[in-house]
Amino acid sequence: MIFGRLVQCLTHSRTDTAMNASFTIGCLCGSEQSRCLILAEAKEQKLVSGLETLLSNDPESEPGQTACFALSCLASKDDGHALLMESPSLPGLLDGLLRLLKSGDPDSTWFAAMTVRVFVSRPNGVTRVREHSALEEQLKCLSVSPSTGSELQEELSACLRKLKRLPKPSPVNVQHQSMVCIASWERLEPESGLEVTYNLFDGDTPMYRGPRCQITLPHSHFQHKLSLSLRLNLCTSDGDTSPFSEHVEVRVEGVELRPRPPKDLRFISCTATEVRLKWAGPEGDIKPLSFQVYCDDVLLETTRELGATVSSLSPDTTYTISICALGPGHTSSSRCSSLIHTADGQEHAPSGLVVSVLGCHKLQIIWDAPAVPIGRLFSYELRLNGFVVYLGKERMHKACHLTTNTPYICTVTAITSRGRYQSRAVTKRTTTDEYLNTNRGFYSPKRQDLAPLPARQKREVKNRTRKLLSTPTSDSALRKNKHRLPSVMVQSHVPGKNKSSRVTSEEKSVGLVSELDATVQLSNTKGSSDVGMVPSERLIMQRRDCNEHTLRSSLHPIHPRPKINPDCRAEKATSDKGRLPLINQQINHHHNIHRKRLVMGSRVNSRRKGGL
């Protein structure tokens, strides 16, 4: 509360009141506890603004002197100094100090010089005072004035030492050692307290920038030049830069000389397959003998010109183009590289690609010439699914003998003297064969495979077939189903002669002959996907039983006995009792008297057999 009243008094209309308030604030800053309280409320109470008003607006010198006293006491500590340097009222304070320096009053001039000395006691104060060039010039003028007293001269000298600019540094000291050179220089510590940055140059080329005062130069620095011209300059954070030191020539004997890399690599033009590039020669004393052009680390050519053309590139592809310089003794510089992306090349490729489907085995492909031809055209290359099917200069082709219901990816490439340019791909599918799985003539080609069944129907067919195949086939089962087998009429033949018996359609239907084995029929049924081809269960069982019965009979050296069902036997007995005796017992194949084969033939044969 009291401090707020003091700040208000700084702007009071009565000069004595303002001077007393300023003097009181300066005295309070001498106590650490009071100074902390003042700094805590300085921004809120606008202390610096009140001191600026007292310093600048009063035409008398005494109020300015009391304001300088308060400012010097406040800036004597780091926190108070930072408060003043960061205040927006600082430019007004510096203008008020400049007015006092020009007033001609020795006391006012001394108070102003003393306040400036406190301001420049820290690096950030030096920077802010240097920005007010008129104030620094007035200090220099007073320092050389003969009317300046000793006390004022002491304050002025202290201010000017703090504000002094960086001097010209001493020449660089170079020491030669094994494979290296050590360059060093003197360290400079200015009274301003600002940090100094050292810059080492080889001519106009920077070699080092930093706070150190020594660097090591390997002999590789001398590969591109016959000698180095070292010089040094200094700089600070506020932009103060010293003059350059004297040049120091450094030369190393026995070092292999290498040229510097080319510079200013640029691309003149870029197409889908070709790039034209230019570059500038390297700097330094070593002149290159030639240049090498690389594309993705592959050496393309060696030229003496400052340009080259890279061809045979792929469209829409990124490449790394590098250039290096060759010096004496086949020495090479580092590479100068740049990335380049070729065009897509569609304007140089065949256009208007049209693919027409002419059937299930044929496609017709038509295309136009490139919209922007480049180079000399050699031929067109047509590919279907990656395979070359045509190579020539015609712009139409019919592809035959293709697979039905198959997609084909068609591309046409123009092969020119400037490279290959491929068109955009077009996909077409051949049609489905309309005559698939139909009956064909005798000389028709082999029919194609049936279309696959749905998974559910295929599973039902397999389960049904597996169940039929797992039916027991023991002798008891054969005897049980024996009465279900139909009678068979077999054509008799003379034993020993190679004459096959005639097989009737009834035998084929039930599968009694070996050519239509029931087991084979079932295996064929498994591989087939047509449900309509699966025979009935009864027919399959009949074929299976008869096939196994025939197999057992074939193990004996006699012919199979004929099967005569009871109805046929009764009918024959009624119609021709005297000619054919009734068979009352089952023919046993193991009796020699019945080893003759019995057949049912014509009436003449029956009459002969009846007479025996």
Coordinates of C-alpha atoms in Angstrom, one line a residue:
M1 CA 0.0 0.0 0.0
I2 CA 2.8 2.4 0.9
F3 CA 4.8 1.5 -2.2
G4 CA 1.8 2.3 -4.4
R5 CA 1.6 5.7 -2.8
L6 CA 5.3 6.3 -3.6
V7 CA 4.8 5.4 -7.2
Q8 CA 1.9 7.8 -7.5
C9 CA 4.0 10.6 -6.1
L10 CA 6.6 10.1 -8.9
T11 CA 4.1 11.8 -11.3
H12 CA 2.9 14.4 -8.8
S13 CA 2.7 18.0 -10.0
R14 CA 4.9 19.3 -7.3
T15 CA 8.6 18.7 -8.1
D16 CA 9.6 18.3 -4.5
T17 CA 7.1 15.5 -3.9
A18 CA 8.3 13.6 -7.0
M19 CA 11.9 14.0 -6.0
N20 CA 11.4 12.8 -2.5
A21 CA 9.5 9.8 -3.7
S22 CA 12.3 8.9 -6.2
F23 CA 14.9 9.3 -3.5
T24 CA 12.9 7.1 -1.1
I25 CA 12.6 4.3 -3.7
G26 CA 16.4 4.4 -4.3
C27 CA 17.1 4.1 -0.6
L28 CA 14.7 1.2 -0.2
C29 CA 16.5 -0.7 -2.9
G30 CA 19.5 -0.8 -0.7
S31 CA 17.7 -3.3 1.6
E32 CA 17.3 -6.8 0.3
Q33 CA 13.9 -7.2 1.9
S34 CA 12.6 -3.9 0.7
R35 CA 14.0 -4.4 -2.8
C36 CA 12.2 -7.8 -3.1
L37 CA 8.9 -6.1 -2.1
I38 CA 9.5 -3.3 -4.7
L39 CA 10.2 -5.8 -7.5
A40 CA 7.2 -7.8 -6.6
E41 CA 4.8 -4.9 -7.2
A42 CA 6.9 -2.9 -9.7
K43 CA 5.1 -4.1 -12.8
E44 CA 1.7 -3.7 -11.3
Q45 CA 2.4 -0.2 -10.0
K46 CA 4.2 0.9 -13.2
L47 CA 7.4 1.9 -11.4
V48 CA 9.6 2.2 -14.5
S49 CA 7.0 4.3 -16.2
G50 CA 6.9 6.8 -13.3
L51 CA 10.7 7.1 -13.3
E52 CA 10.7 7.8 -17.0
T53 CA 8.2 10.6 -16.5
L54 CA 10.3 12.2 -13.8
L55 CA 13.5 11.8 -15.9
S56 CA 12.1 13.2 -19.2
N57 CA 9.4 15.7 -18.5
D58 CA 10.9 18.0 -15.9
P59 CA 13.1 20.7 -17.5
E60 CA 15.1 21.1 -14.3
S61 CA 18.2 19.0 -13.7
E62 CA 17.6 18.1 -10.1
P63 CA 14.5 15.8 -10.6
G64 CA 16.5 14.0 -13.3
Q65 CA 19.4 13.5 -10.9
T66 CA 17.1 11.9 -8.3
A67 CA 15.6 9.7 -11.0
C68 CA 19.1 8.5 -12.0
F69 CA 19.8 7.7 -8.4
A70 CA 16.7 5.5 -8.2
L71 CA 17.4 3.8 -11.5
S72 CA 21.1 3.0 -10.6
C73 CA 20.0 1.6 -7.2
L74 CA 17.3 -0.5 -8.9
A75 CA 19.7 -1.9 -11.7
S76 CA 22.5 -2.8 -9.3
K77 CA 21.1 -6.3 -8.9
D78 CA 20.4 -8.9 -11.6
D79 CA 16.7 -9.0 -11.0
G80 CA 16.3 -5.2 -11.0
H81 CA 18.5 -4.9 -14.0
A82 CA 16.4 -7.5 -15.9
L83 CA 13.2 -5.6 -14.9
L84 CA 14.6 -2.4 -16.5
M85 CA 16.0 -4.0 -19.7
E86 CA 12.7 -5.8 -20.4
S87 CA 10.5 -2.8 -19.7
P88 CA 8.8 -1.1 -22.7
S89 CA 9.8 2.3 -21.1
L90 CA 13.5 1.6 -21.6
P91 CA 13.8 3.6 -24.9
G92 CA 12.3 6.6 -23.0
L93 CA 14.8 6.2 -20.2
L94 CA 17.7 6.2 -22.6
D95 CA 16.4 9.3 -24.3
G96 CA 16.2 11.0 -20.9
L97 CA 19.8 10.0 -20.1
L98 CA 20.9 11.4 -23.4
R99 CA 19.2 14.7 -22.6
L100 CA 21.1 14.9 -19.3
L101 CA 24.4 14.1 -21.0
K102 CA 23.8 17.1 -23.3
S103 CA 22.6 19.4 -20.6
G104 CA 26.1 20.8 -19.8
D105 CA 25.5 20.6 -16.1
P106 CA 28.5 18.6 -14.6
D107 CA 26.4 17.0 -11.9
S108 CA 23.6 16.0 -14.2
T109 CA 26.1 14.6 -16.7
W110 CA 27.8 12.6 -14.1
F111 CA 24.6 11.1 -12.8
A112 CA 23.6 10.2 -16.4
A113 CA 27.0 8.6 -17.1
M114 CA 26.9 6.7 -13.8
T115 CA 23.4 5.3 -14.7
V116 CA 24.6 4.2 -18.2
R117 CA 27.6 2.5 -16.6
V118 CA 25.2 0.5 -14.4
F119 CA 23.1 -0.4 -17.4
V120 CA 26.1 -1.8 -19.4
S121 CA 27.4 -3.7 -16.5
R122 CA 25.7 -6.8 -17.9
P123 CA 25.6 -8.3 -21.4
N124 CA 22.0 -7.6 -22.1
G125 CA 22.4 -4.0 -21.1
V126 CA 25.3 -3.6 -23.5
T127 CA 23.2 -4.9 -26.3
R128 CA 20.3 -2.5 -25.5
V129 CA 22.6 0.6 -25.2
R130 CA 24.4 -0.3 -28.4
E131 CA 21.0 -0.2 -30.2
H132 CA 20.7 3.5 -29.1
S133 CA 23.6 4.8 -31.3
A134 CA 23.1 8.5 -30.4
L135 CA 23.7 7.8 -26.7
E136 CA 27.0 5.9 -27.5
E137 CA 28.1 8.7 -29.7
Q138 CA 27.5 11.3 -27.0
L139 CA 29.6 9.3 -24.6
K140 CA 32.4 9.3 -27.1
C141 CA 32.2 13.0 -27.6
L142 CA 32.3 13.7 -23.8
S143 CA 35.3 11.4 -23.4
V144 CA 37.4 13.5 -25.7
S145 CA 36.1 16.9 -24.5
P146 CA 38.8 18.9 -22.7
S147 CA 36.2 20.2 -20.2
T148 CA 35.4 16.8 -18.9
G149 CA 36.4 16.3 -15.3
S150 CA 38.2 13.3 -13.9
E151 CA 35.3 11.8 -12.1
L152 CA 33.1 12.1 -15.3
Q153 CA 36.0 10.8 -17.4
E154 CA 36.2 7.7 -15.2
E155 CA 32.5 6.9 -15.7
L156 CA 32.7 7.6 -19.4
S157 CA 35.8 5.3 -19.8
A158 CA 34.0 2.5 -18.0
C159 CA 31.0 2.8 -20.3
L160 CA 33.0 2.9 -23.5
R161 CA 35.1 -0.2 -22.5
K162 CA 31.9 -2.1 -22.1
L163 CA 30.5 -0.8 -25.4
K164 CA 33.7 -1.4 -27.3
R165 CA 33.4 -3.4 -30.6
L166 CA 35.3 -6.6 -31.3
P167 CA 38.9 -5.9 -32.5
K168 CA 40.7 -7.5 -35.4
P169 CA 42.0 -10.9 -34.3
S170 CA 45.6 -12.0 -34.6
P171 CA 46.7 -14.3 -37.5
V172 CA 46.0 -18.0 -37.3
N173 CA 48.9 -20.2 -35.9
V174 CA 49.4 -23.5 -37.9
Q175 CA 51.4 -26.5 -36.7
H176 CA 52.2 -29.4 -39.0
Q177 CA 52.0 -33.0 -37.6
S178 CA 51.8 -36.5 -39.0
M179 CA 48.9 -36.5 -41.5
V180 CA 47.2 -33.5 -39.9
C181 CA 47.6 -29.7 -39.4
I182 CA 46.6 -28.0 -36.2
A183 CA 45.2 -24.4 -36.6
S184 CA 44.9 -22.3 -33.4
W185 CA 44.2 -18.7 -32.4
E186 CA 44.1 -16.4 -29.4
R187 CA 41.0 -16.4 -27.2
L188 CA 39.3 -13.0 -26.8
E189 CA 37.3 -12.1 -23.7
P190 CA 35.7 -8.7 -24.2
E191 CA 34.7 -6.5 -21.2
S192 CA 31.1 -6.5 -22.4
G193 CA 30.7 -10.1 -21.2
L194 CA 29.2 -11.2 -24.5
E195 CA 30.1 -14.7 -25.8
V196 CA 32.5 -14.7 -28.8
T197 CA 32.1 -17.0 -31.7
Y198 CA 35.2 -17.8 -33.9
N199 CA 34.9 -18.2 -37.6
L200 CA 37.8 -19.8 -39.6
F201 CA 37.8 -19.4 -43.4
D202 CA 39.8 -20.8 -46.2
G203 CA 39.7 -17.8 -48.4
D204 CA 35.9 -17.2 -48.6
T205 CA 35.0 -20.8 -47.7
P206 CA 34.0 -21.3 -44.1
M207 CA 35.8 -24.2 -42.4
Y208 CA 34.8 -23.8 -38.7
R209 CA 32.4 -21.8 -36.6
G210 CA 32.2 -22.1 -32.8
P211 CA 33.6 -21.2 -29.4
R212 CA 36.8 -23.3 -29.6
C213 CA 40.2 -21.8 -30.4
Q214 CA 41.8 -24.8 -32.1
I215 CA 40.8 -27.3 -34.9
T216 CA 42.5 -30.2 -36.6
L217 CA 42.8 -30.2 -40.4
P218 CA 43.4 -33.7 -41.9
H219 CA 45.4 -33.8 -45.1
S220 CA 42.3 -34.7 -47.0
H221 CA 41.5 -30.9 -47.0
F222 CA 44.5 -30.5 -49.2
Q223 CA 43.4 -33.0 -51.9
H224 CA 41.4 -30.4 -53.8
K225 CA 43.7 -27.4 -53.5
L226 CA 47.5 -26.9 -53.7
S227 CA 47.3 -24.7 -50.5
L228 CA 45.0 -23.3 -47.9
S229 CA 44.6 -19.5 -47.1
L230 CA 43.4 -19.4 -43.5
R231 CA 41.9 -16.3 -41.9
L232 CA 39.8 -15.6 -38.8
N233 CA 37.1 -13.3 -37.6
L234 CA 35.0 -12.9 -34.5
C235 CA 31.3 -12.2 -33.8
T236 CA 28.9 -11.8 -30.9
S237 CA 25.2 -12.5 -30.5
D238 CA 24.2 -8.8 -31.0
G239 CA 25.6 -8.8 -34.5
D240 CA 28.9 -7.3 -33.8
T241 CA 31.5 -8.7 -36.2
S242 CA 35.2 -8.1 -36.2
P243 CA 37.4 -7.6 -39.2
F244 CA 39.3 -10.6 -40.7
S245 CA 42.7 -11.5 -39.6
E246 CA 45.7 -11.6 -41.9
H247 CA 45.9 -14.6 -44.4
V248 CA 48.1 -17.6 -43.5
E249 CA 49.1 -19.8 -46.4
V250 CA 49.3 -23.6 -45.6
R251 CA 50.8 -26.1 -48.0
V252 CA 51.4 -29.8 -47.5
E253 CA 53.7 -31.9 -49.7
G254 CA 53.1 -35.4 -50.9
V255 CA 49.3 -35.3 -50.8
E256 CA 47.4 -36.8 -53.7
L257 CA 45.4 -34.1 -55.4
R258 CA 41.8 -34.6 -56.1
P259 CA 39.3 -32.2 -57.8
R260 CA 36.2 -31.0 -56.1
P261 CA 32.8 -32.4 -57.1
P262 CA 30.8 -30.7 -59.9
K263 CA 28.2 -28.2 -58.8
D264 CA 24.9 -26.8 -60.1
L265 CA 23.6 -30.2 -61.4
R266 CA 20.3 -29.5 -63.2
F267 CA 18.0 -31.3 -65.7
I268 CA 17.3 -29.6 -69.0
S269 CA 14.5 -32.0 -70.2
C270 CA 13.0 -35.3 -69.0
T271 CA 10.8 -37.7 -71.1
A272 CA 9.6 -41.2 -70.3
T273 CA 12.9 -42.8 -71.3
E274 CA 15.5 -40.0 -71.6
V275 CA 17.0 -37.3 -69.4
R276 CA 19.2 -34.4 -70.5
L277 CA 21.4 -32.8 -67.8
K278 CA 23.9 -30.0 -67.3
W279 CA 26.4 -29.1 -64.6
A280 CA 29.1 -26.6 -63.8
G281 CA 32.8 -27.3 -63.2
P282 CA 34.2 -27.7 -59.7
E283 CA 35.9 -25.0 -57.7
G284 CA 39.5 -25.1 -56.6
D285 CA 42.9 -25.2 -58.1
I286 CA 42.6 -28.8 -59.4
K287 CA 41.0 -28.8 -62.8
P288 CA 39.1 -32.0 -63.8
L289 CA 40.2 -33.9 -66.8
S290 CA 36.7 -35.5 -67.5
F291 CA 33.4 -36.3 -65.8
Q292 CA 31.7 -39.6 -65.1
V293 CA 27.9 -40.0 -65.3
Y294 CA 26.2 -42.6 -63.0
C295 CA 22.6 -43.8 -62.9
D296 CA 21.8 -45.7 -59.7
D297 CA 25.5 -46.3 -59.0
V298 CA 25.9 -47.7 -62.6
L299 CA 28.6 -46.0 -64.7
L300 CA 27.0 -44.9 -68.0
E301 CA 29.6 -42.8 -69.7
T302 CA 32.7 -40.6 -69.3
T303 CA 32.7 -37.2 -71.0
R304 CA 34.7 -34.0 -71.2
E305 CA 31.6 -31.9 -71.7
L306 CA 29.5 -30.2 -69.0
G307 CA 26.4 -32.1 -70.0
A308 CA 25.1 -35.5 -71.0
T309 CA 22.0 -37.5 -72.1
V310 CA 20.8 -40.5 -70.2
S311 CA 18.6 -42.7 -72.3
S312 CA 16.9 -46.2 -72.3
L313 CA 15.1 -45.4 -69.0
S314 CA 11.8 -46.9 -67.9
P315 CA 8.7 -44.7 -67.8
D316 CA 7.2 -43.5 -64.5
T317 CA 10.4 -44.5 -62.6
T318 CA 12.6 -42.6 -60.1
Y319 CA 16.4 -42.6 -60.8
T320 CA 19.4 -41.2 -59.0
I321 CA 21.7 -39.4 -61.4
S322 CA 25.3 -38.7 -60.1
I323 CA 28.2 -36.8 -61.5
C324 CA 31.9 -36.9 -60.4
A325 CA 35.0 -35.3 -61.7
L326 CA 38.2 -37.1 -62.6
G327 CA 41.5 -35.5 -61.8
P328 CA 45.2 -36.2 -62.5
G329 CA 46.3 -39.8 -61.8
H330 CA 42.8 -41.2 -62.2
T331 CA 41.7 -39.5 -58.9
S332 CA 38.0 -38.9 -58.6
S333 CA 36.0 -36.4 -56.6
S334 CA 32.9 -37.1 -54.5
R335 CA 29.6 -37.3 -56.4
C336 CA 27.1 -34.6 -57.0
S337 CA 23.7 -36.4 -57.0
S338 CA 20.0 -35.6 -57.7
L339 CA 16.8 -37.5 -58.1
I340 CA 14.7 -37.5 -61.3
H341 CA 11.3 -39.1 -62.0
T342 CA 10.6 -40.0 -65.7
A343 CA 7.3 -39.3 -67.3
D344 CA 4.6 -42.0 -67.7
G345 CA 5.2 -42.2 -71.4
Q346 CA 1.6 -42.7 -72.4
E347 CA 1.7 -40.0 -75.1
H348 CA 4.6 -42.0 -76.8
A349 CA 2.8 -45.4 -76.4
P350 CA 0.2 -46.9 -78.8
S351 CA -3.3 -45.4 -78.1
G352 CA -6.9 -46.5 -78.7
L353 CA -6.3 -50.1 -77.8
V354 CA -9.6 -52.0 -78.6
V355 CA -10.0 -55.7 -77.9
S356 CA -13.1 -57.5 -79.4
V357 CA -14.2 -61.0 -78.6
L358 CA -14.9 -63.1 -81.7
G359 CA -15.8 -66.3 -80.0
C360 CA -14.7 -68.7 -77.3
H361 CA -11.3 -69.2 -78.9
K362 CA -10.5 -65.9 -80.7
L363 CA -9.8 -62.2 -79.9
Q364 CA -9.3 -59.3 -82.3
I365 CA -6.9 -56.5 -81.1
I366 CA -6.8 -53.1 -82.8
W367 CA -4.7 -50.1 -81.8
D368 CA -3.6 -46.7 -83.1
A369 CA -0.2 -45.1 -83.6
P370 CA 1.3 -43.1 -80.7
A371 CA -0.2 -39.6 -80.3
V372 CA 3.3 -38.1 -79.9
P373 CA 5.8 -40.4 -81.7
I374 CA 9.4 -40.3 -80.5
G375 CA 12.3 -41.7 -82.3
R376 CA 12.1 -44.2 -85.2
L377 CA 9.5 -47.0 -84.8
F378 CA 10.9 -50.5 -85.2
S379 CA 7.8 -52.7 -84.4
Y380 CA 4.8 -53.2 -82.2
E381 CA 4.8 -55.9 -79.6
L382 CA 1.5 -57.5 -78.5
R383 CA 1.3 -59.4 -75.3
L384 CA -1.5 -61.6 -73.9
N385 CA -1.2 -62.4 -70.2
G386 CA 2.5 -61.5 -70.4
F387 CA 3.3 -63.7 -73.5
V388 CA 4.3 -62.2 -76.8
V389 CA 1.8 -63.2 -79.5
Y390 CA 2.6 -60.7 -82.2
L391 CA 5.6 -58.6 -83.3
G392 CA 5.3 -56.4 -86.3
K393 CA 4.3 -53.1 -87.8
E394 CA 0.7 -53.8 -88.4
R395 CA -1.9 -52.3 -86.0
M396 CA -4.3 -55.2 -86.0
H397 CA -4.0 -58.9 -84.9
K398 CA -6.3 -61.8 -84.4
A399 CA -5.3 -64.2 -81.6
C400 CA -6.7 -67.7 -82.2
H401 CA -6.7 -71.0 -80.3
L402 CA -7.4 -69.4 -77.0
T403 CA -8.9 -71.0 -73.9
T404 CA -12.7 -70.6 -73.4
N405 CA -14.1 -68.5 -70.6
T406 CA -10.6 -67.1 -69.8
P407 CA -9.6 -63.4 -69.1
Y408 CA -6.7 -62.1 -71.2
I409 CA -4.7 -58.9 -70.4
C410 CA -3.7 -57.2 -73.6
T411 CA -0.8 -54.7 -73.8
V412 CA 0.9 -53.2 -76.9
T413 CA 4.4 -51.8 -76.7
A414 CA 6.0 -49.5 -79.3
I415 CA 9.6 -50.4 -79.8
T416 CA 11.5 -47.3 -81.0
S417 CA 15.0 -46.0 -81.3
R418 CA 14.4 -44.0 -78.1
G419 CA 13.1 -46.9 -76.0
R420 CA 10.0 -49.0 -75.3
Y421 CA 6.6 -47.4 -74.6
Q422 CA 3.8 -49.6 -73.4
S423 CA 0.1 -48.8 -73.6
R424 CA -2.4 -49.2 -70.8
A425 CA -3.6 -52.7 -70.3
V426 CA -7.1 -53.9 -71.5
T427 CA -8.7 -57.1 -70.2
K428 CA -11.2 -59.2 -72.1
R429 CA -12.7 -62.6 -71.4
T430 CA -13.4 -65.2 -74.0
T431 CA -16.9 -66.6 -74.2
T432 CA -18.1 -70.0 -72.8
D433 CA -18.3 -72.9 -75.2
E434 CA -22.0 -73.4 -76.1
Y435 CA -21.6 -77.1 -77.1
L436 CA -20.0 -78.2 -73.8
N437 CA -21.1 -81.7 -72.6
T438 CA -23.4 -82.4 -75.6
N439 CA -23.4 -85.6 -77.8
R440 CA -21.0 -85.3 -80.6
G441 CA -20.6 -87.2 -83.8
F442 CA -18.3 -90.2 -84.4
Y443 CA -15.5 -88.1 -85.6
S444 CA -16.0 -85.3 -83.1
P445 CA -13.0 -84.3 -80.9
K446 CA -12.8 -85.7 -77.4
R447 CA -15.6 -84.1 -75.3
Q448 CA -14.6 -81.9 -72.5
D449 CA -15.0 -82.7 -68.8
L450 CA -18.4 -82.2 -67.3
A451 CA -19.1 -79.2 -65.3
P452 CA -18.5 -79.8 -61.6
L453 CA -21.5 -80.5 -59.4
P454 CA -22.5 -78.5 -56.4
A455 CA -20.8 -79.6 -53.2
R456 CA -24.0 -80.9 -51.6
Q457 CA -24.9 -83.1 -54.6
K458 CA -21.4 -84.4 -54.9
R459 CA -21.3 -85.3 -51.2
E460 CA -24.6 -87.2 -51.5
V461 CA -23.3 -89.2 -54.5
K462 CA -20.1 -90.2 -52.7
N463 CA -21.9 -91.2 -49.5
R464 CA -24.4 -93.3 -51.5
T465 CA -21.7 -95.1 -53.5
R466 CA -19.6 -95.7 -50.3
K467 CA -22.6 -97.3 -48.7
L468 CA -23.2 -99.6 -51.7
L469 CA -19.6 -100.7 -51.8
S470 CA -19.6 -101.6 -48.1
T471 CA -22.4 -104.2 -48.5
P472 CA -21.2 -107.7 -47.4
T473 CA -20.4 -110.2 -50.2
S474 CA -20.1 -113.5 -48.3
D475 CA -21.3 -116.8 -49.7
S476 CA -24.4 -116.7 -47.5
A477 CA -25.3 -113.4 -49.0
L478 CA -24.8 -114.7 -52.5
R479 CA -27.0 -117.7 -51.8
K480 CA -29.6 -115.4 -50.2
N481 CA -29.8 -113.2 -53.3
K482 CA -29.3 -116.0 -55.7
H483 CA -33.0 -116.4 -56.6
R484 CA -33.1 -112.7 -57.6
L485 CA -30.6 -113.2 -60.4
P486 CA -32.3 -113.6 -63.8
S487 CA -31.6 -116.5 -66.1
V488 CA -28.9 -116.2 -68.7
M489 CA -28.9 -117.6 -72.1
V490 CA -25.3 -118.5 -73.2
Q491 CA -24.3 -119.5 -76.7
S492 CA -22.4 -122.8 -76.7
H493 CA -19.0 -123.2 -78.3
V494 CA -16.4 -125.9 -78.8
P495 CA -13.8 -126.0 -76.0
G496 CA -10.3 -125.3 -77.0
K497 CA -11.1 -123.0 -79.9
N498 CA -10.5 -119.3 -79.6
K499 CA -14.1 -118.2 -80.2
S500 CA -15.7 -115.7 -77.8
S501 CA -19.2 -116.3 -76.7
R502 CA -22.0 -113.9 -77.8
V503 CA -23.0 -111.6 -75.0
T504 CA -26.7 -110.6 -74.9
S505 CA -28.1 -107.2 -74.0
E506 CA -29.5 -108.7 -70.8
E507 CA -26.0 -109.7 -69.6
K508 CA -24.8 -106.2 -70.3
S509 CA -27.6 -104.7 -68.4
V510 CA -27.0 -106.6 -65.2
G511 CA -23.2 -106.6 -65.5
L512 CA -22.5 -110.4 -65.9
V513 CA -19.6 -109.9 -68.3
S514 CA -16.2 -108.6 -67.2
E515 CA -16.3 -105.5 -69.5
L516 CA -19.0 -104.0 -67.4
D517 CA -17.9 -104.8 -63.9
A518 CA -20.1 -103.3 -61.2
T519 CA -17.1 -102.3 -59.1
V520 CA -15.6 -100.4 -62.1
Q521 CA -19.0 -98.8 -62.7
L522 CA -19.1 -97.6 -59.1
S523 CA -15.6 -96.2 -59.3
N524 CA -16.5 -94.4 -62.5
T525 CA -19.6 -93.0 -60.7
K526 CA -17.4 -91.6 -58.0
G527 CA -15.3 -89.6 -60.5
S528 CA -18.4 -88.3 -62.3
S529 CA -20.3 -85.3 -61.3
D530 CA -23.5 -86.1 -63.1
V531 CA -26.2 -87.4 -60.8
G532 CA -28.1 -88.9 -63.7
M533 CA -25.3 -91.4 -64.4
V534 CA -25.6 -93.1 -61.0
P535 CA -27.3 -96.5 -61.4
S536 CA -30.0 -97.8 -59.0
E537 CA -29.1 -99.7 -55.9
R538 CA -30.7 -102.9 -57.0
L539 CA -28.9 -102.9 -60.3
I540 CA -25.5 -102.2 -58.7
M541 CA -26.1 -105.1 -56.2
Q542 CA -27.0 -107.4 -59.0
R543 CA -23.9 -106.5 -60.9
R544 CA -21.7 -106.9 -57.8
D545 CA -23.1 -110.3 -56.8
C546 CA -23.0 -111.7 -60.3
N547 CA -19.5 -110.4 -60.9
E548 CA -18.2 -112.2 -57.7
H549 CA -20.1 -115.4 -58.5
T550 CA -18.6 -115.4 -62.0
L551 CA -15.1 -114.8 -60.5
R552 CA -15.4 -117.8 -58.3
S553 CA -16.6 -120.0 -61.1
S554 CA -13.7 -118.9 -63.3
L555 CA -11.3 -120.4 -60.8
H556 CA -12.3 -124.0 -62.0
P557 CA -11.2 -125.4 -65.4
I558 CA -14.8 -125.9 -66.5
H559 CA -17.3 -123.6 -68.1
P560 CA -19.8 -121.8 -66.0
R561 CA -23.1 -123.6 -65.7
P562 CA -26.2 -122.1 -67.2
K563 CA -28.8 -120.7 -64.9
I564 CA -32.3 -122.0 -65.7
N565 CA -35.1 -120.5 -63.6
P566 CA -38.0 -122.7 -62.6
D567 CA -40.6 -121.0 -64.7
C568 CA -38.7 -121.5 -67.9
R569 CA -38.0 -125.1 -67.0
A570 CA -41.7 -125.9 -66.4
E571 CA -42.6 -124.2 -69.6
K572 CA -40.2 -126.3 -71.6
A573 CA -41.3 -129.5 -69.8
T574 CA -44.9 -128.9 -70.7
S575 CA -44.3 -128.0 -74.4
D576 CA -41.7 -130.7 -75.1
K577 CA -41.7 -133.4 -72.5
G578 CA -40.2 -136.1 -74.7
R579 CA -37.3 -134.1 -76.1
L580 CA -35.8 -132.4 -73.0
P581 CA -35.5 -134.1 -69.7
L582 CA -36.3 -132.1 -66.6
I583 CA -33.4 -131.1 -64.5
N584 CA -34.4 -132.3 -61.0
Q585 CA -31.2 -131.5 -59.2
Q586 CA -28.6 -128.8 -59.2
I587 CA -25.7 -129.3 -61.6
N588 CA -22.5 -129.9 -59.6
H589 CA -19.4 -128.6 -61.3
H590 CA -17.3 -131.0 -59.5
H591 CA -18.8 -134.2 -61.1
N592 CA -17.0 -135.2 -64.2
I593 CA -20.2 -136.5 -65.9
H594 CA -21.7 -133.0 -65.8
R595 CA -18.6 -131.2 -67.1
K596 CA -20.3 -130.7 -70.5
R597 CA -21.7 -127.3 -71.0
L598 CA -25.5 -127.2 -71.2
V599 CA -27.1 -124.7 -73.4
M600 CA -30.6 -123.9 -74.4
G601 CA -30.6 -123.8 -78.2
S602 CA -32.8 -124.8 -81.1
R603 CA -35.2 -127.6 -81.1
V604 CA -32.8 -129.8 -83.1
N605 CA -30.2 -129.5 -80.3
S606 CA -32.9 -130.2 -77.7
R607 CA -33.9 -133.3 -79.6
R608 CA -30.3 -134.5 -79.8
K609 CA -29.8 -134.0 -76.1
G610 CA -33.1 -135.7 -75.4
G611 CA -32.0 -138.8 -77.3
L612 CA -28.8 -139.2 -75.3

